[in-house]
C-alpha cells in the first residue's frame, strides 16, 4: 500500500482560486483605499493653512479641490464634503462611497466617513 505525498490536484486548485481571489480584491480595492488616504491627508493639511478660520466655505472647498487635483484624485466629487463654520472653527464632514466592479455582475461598495475640526494657524 502506497502512502500519498503532496497536495492533491483539487487541493492545489482550491488554493490557487483562493489566492487568486485575494489578489483580485487587493488590485481592485487597493487604489480606493489609497485615494481615501490621499483625501484625508489633503483635508488634514488644511490645518496648517494660515487664517483658515477667516476663509469662506467655498474658499475651503477650492483649497481641497486644488490639493486633490495635485495628488491626481480625479474620481472624487467635492460636493460630498460638507463644510461649516463655527466662529473660528472650520468643521468638515466627509461621507462618501466608492463602487467598483469585481467581476461580471459582482460589485464592491466601500463606504468612508470622516469628520474634522480645525482652526488653521
Short mmCIF file of C-alpha atoms in Angstrom, two decimals:
data_model
loop_
_atom_site.label_atom_id
_atom_site.label_comp_id
_atom_site.label_asym_id
_atom_site.label_seq_id
_atom_site.Cartn_x
_atom_site.Cartn_y
_atom_site.Cartn_z
CA UNK A 1 0.00 0.00 0.00
CA UNK A 2 1.37 3.44 -1.03
CA UNK A 3 1.15 6.49 1.19
CA UNK A 4 0.04 9.64 -0.57
CA UNK A 5 2.52 12.51 -0.50
CA UNK A 6 1.98 16.12 -1.50
CA UNK A 7 -1.17 18.00 -2.32
CA UNK A 8 -3.95 16.67 -4.48
CA UNK A 9 -4.98 18.37 -7.70
CA UNK A 10 -8.21 19.51 -6.06
CA UNK A 11 -6.29 20.97 -3.10
CA UNK A 12 -3.97 22.90 -5.40
CA UNK A 13 -6.92 24.18 -7.46
CA UNK A 14 -8.72 25.42 -4.34
CA UNK A 15 -5.55 27.16 -3.09
CA UNK A 16 -5.00 28.84 -6.49
CA UNK A 17 -8.62 30.06 -6.58
CA UNK A 18 -8.41 31.35 -3.00
CA UNK A 19 -5.16 33.26 -3.50
CA UNK A 20 -6.31 34.47 -6.92
CA UNK A 21 -9.42 35.92 -5.30
CA UNK A 22 -7.33 37.67 -2.65
CA UNK A 23 -5.05 39.18 -5.29
CA UNK A 24 -8.07 40.35 -7.31
CA UNK A 25 -9.54 42.04 -4.22
CA UNK A 26 -6.23 43.74 -3.47
CA UNK A 27 -5.89 45.00 -7.05
CA UNK A 28 -9.47 46.30 -7.16
CA UNK A 29 -9.78 47.75 -3.63
CA UNK A 30 -6.21 48.92 -3.03
CA UNK A 31 -6.44 52.08 -5.18
CA UNK A 32 -9.73 53.03 -3.50
CA UNK A 33 -8.11 52.97 -0.06
CA UNK A 34 -5.02 54.82 -1.35
CA UNK A 35 -7.27 57.57 -2.74
CA UNK A 36 -9.04 57.80 0.63
CA UNK A 37 -5.71 58.20 2.41
CA UNK A 38 -4.76 60.95 -0.06
CA UNK A 39 -8.11 62.70 0.53
CA UNK A 40 -7.60 62.53 4.31
CA UNK A 41 -4.08 63.96 4.01
CA UNK A 42 -5.32 66.79 1.77
CA UNK A 43 -8.00 67.76 4.29
CA UNK A 44 -5.73 67.35 7.33
CA UNK A 45 -3.12 69.59 5.68
CA UNK A 46 -5.68 72.43 5.76
CA UNK A 47 -4.96 72.75 9.48
CA UNK A 48 -1.58 74.26 8.56
CA UNK A 49 -3.25 76.92 6.40
CA UNK A 50 -2.86 80.42 7.73
CA UNK A 51 -6.13 82.18 8.64
CA UNK A 52 -8.23 79.13 7.81
CA UNK A 53 -10.93 80.36 10.19
CA UNK A 54 -11.31 83.54 8.11
CA UNK A 55 -11.97 81.70 4.83
CA UNK A 56 -15.46 81.12 3.48
CA UNK A 57 -16.62 77.51 2.98
CA UNK A 58 -16.36 77.96 -0.82
CA UNK A 59 -12.72 79.01 -0.43
CA UNK A 60 -12.01 75.98 1.77
CA UNK A 61 -13.66 73.74 -0.84
CA UNK A 62 -11.49 75.34 -3.53
CA UNK A 63 -8.34 74.63 -1.49
CA UNK A 64 -9.39 71.00 -1.11
CA UNK A 65 -10.13 70.71 -4.84
CA UNK A 66 -6.68 72.07 -5.73
CA UNK A 67 -4.90 69.71 -3.35
CA UNK A 68 -6.80 66.71 -4.69
CA UNK A 69 -6.03 67.75 -8.26
CA UNK A 70 -2.31 67.98 -7.48
CA UNK A 71 -2.45 64.49 -5.94
CA UNK A 72 -4.27 63.08 -9.00
CA UNK A 73 -7.52 62.17 -7.24
CA UNK A 74 -9.93 62.53 -10.15
CA UNK A 75 -12.96 60.37 -9.39
CA UNK A 76 -13.98 62.22 -6.23
CA UNK A 77 -16.87 64.68 -6.14
CA UNK A 78 -16.04 67.51 -3.75
CA UNK A 79 -19.78 68.14 -3.30
CA UNK A 80 -19.64 65.22 -0.86
CA UNK A 81 -17.66 67.42 1.51
CA UNK A 82 -19.81 69.34 3.98
CA UNK A 83 -18.08 72.45 5.32
CA UNK A 84 -19.48 74.50 8.22
CA UNK A 85 -18.04 77.40 10.17
CA UNK A 86 -18.44 77.78 13.91
CA UNK A 87 -16.70 81.03 14.78
CA UNK A 88 -13.00 80.43 14.13
CA UNK A 89 -13.52 76.67 13.82
CA UNK A 90 -13.99 75.01 10.46
CA UNK A 91 -15.98 71.78 10.64
CA UNK A 92 -15.53 69.40 7.72
CA UNK A 93 -17.66 66.29 7.30
CA UNK A 94 -16.85 63.85 4.55
CA UNK A 95 -19.09 60.89 3.82
CA UNK A 96 -18.89 59.05 0.52
CA UNK A 97 -18.87 55.62 -1.05
CA UNK A 98 -16.99 54.17 -3.98
CA UNK A 99 -18.29 51.35 -6.16
CA UNK A 100 -16.09 49.16 -8.31
CA UNK A 101 -16.64 46.09 -10.45
CA UNK A 102 -15.02 42.94 -9.14
CA UNK A 103 -16.07 40.65 -11.97
CA UNK A 104 -19.09 40.37 -14.27
CA UNK A 105 -22.12 41.50 -12.24
CA UNK A 106 -20.44 41.47 -8.81
CA UNK A 107 -19.60 44.90 -7.38
CA UNK A 108 -17.82 46.05 -4.26
CA UNK A 109 -19.04 49.08 -2.31
CA UNK A 110 -16.64 50.81 0.09
CA UNK A 111 -18.09 53.45 2.44
CA UNK A 112 -15.95 56.16 4.06
CA UNK A 113 -16.91 58.65 6.79
CA UNK A 114 -14.50 61.26 8.21
CA UNK A 115 -15.04 64.33 10.42
CA UNK A 116 -12.54 67.12 11.09
CA UNK A 117 -12.41 70.20 13.32
CA UNK A 118 -9.66 72.69 12.60
CA UNK A 119 -8.67 76.30 13.11
CA UNK A 120 -5.64 76.79 10.93
CA UNK A 121 -2.60 78.70 12.11
#
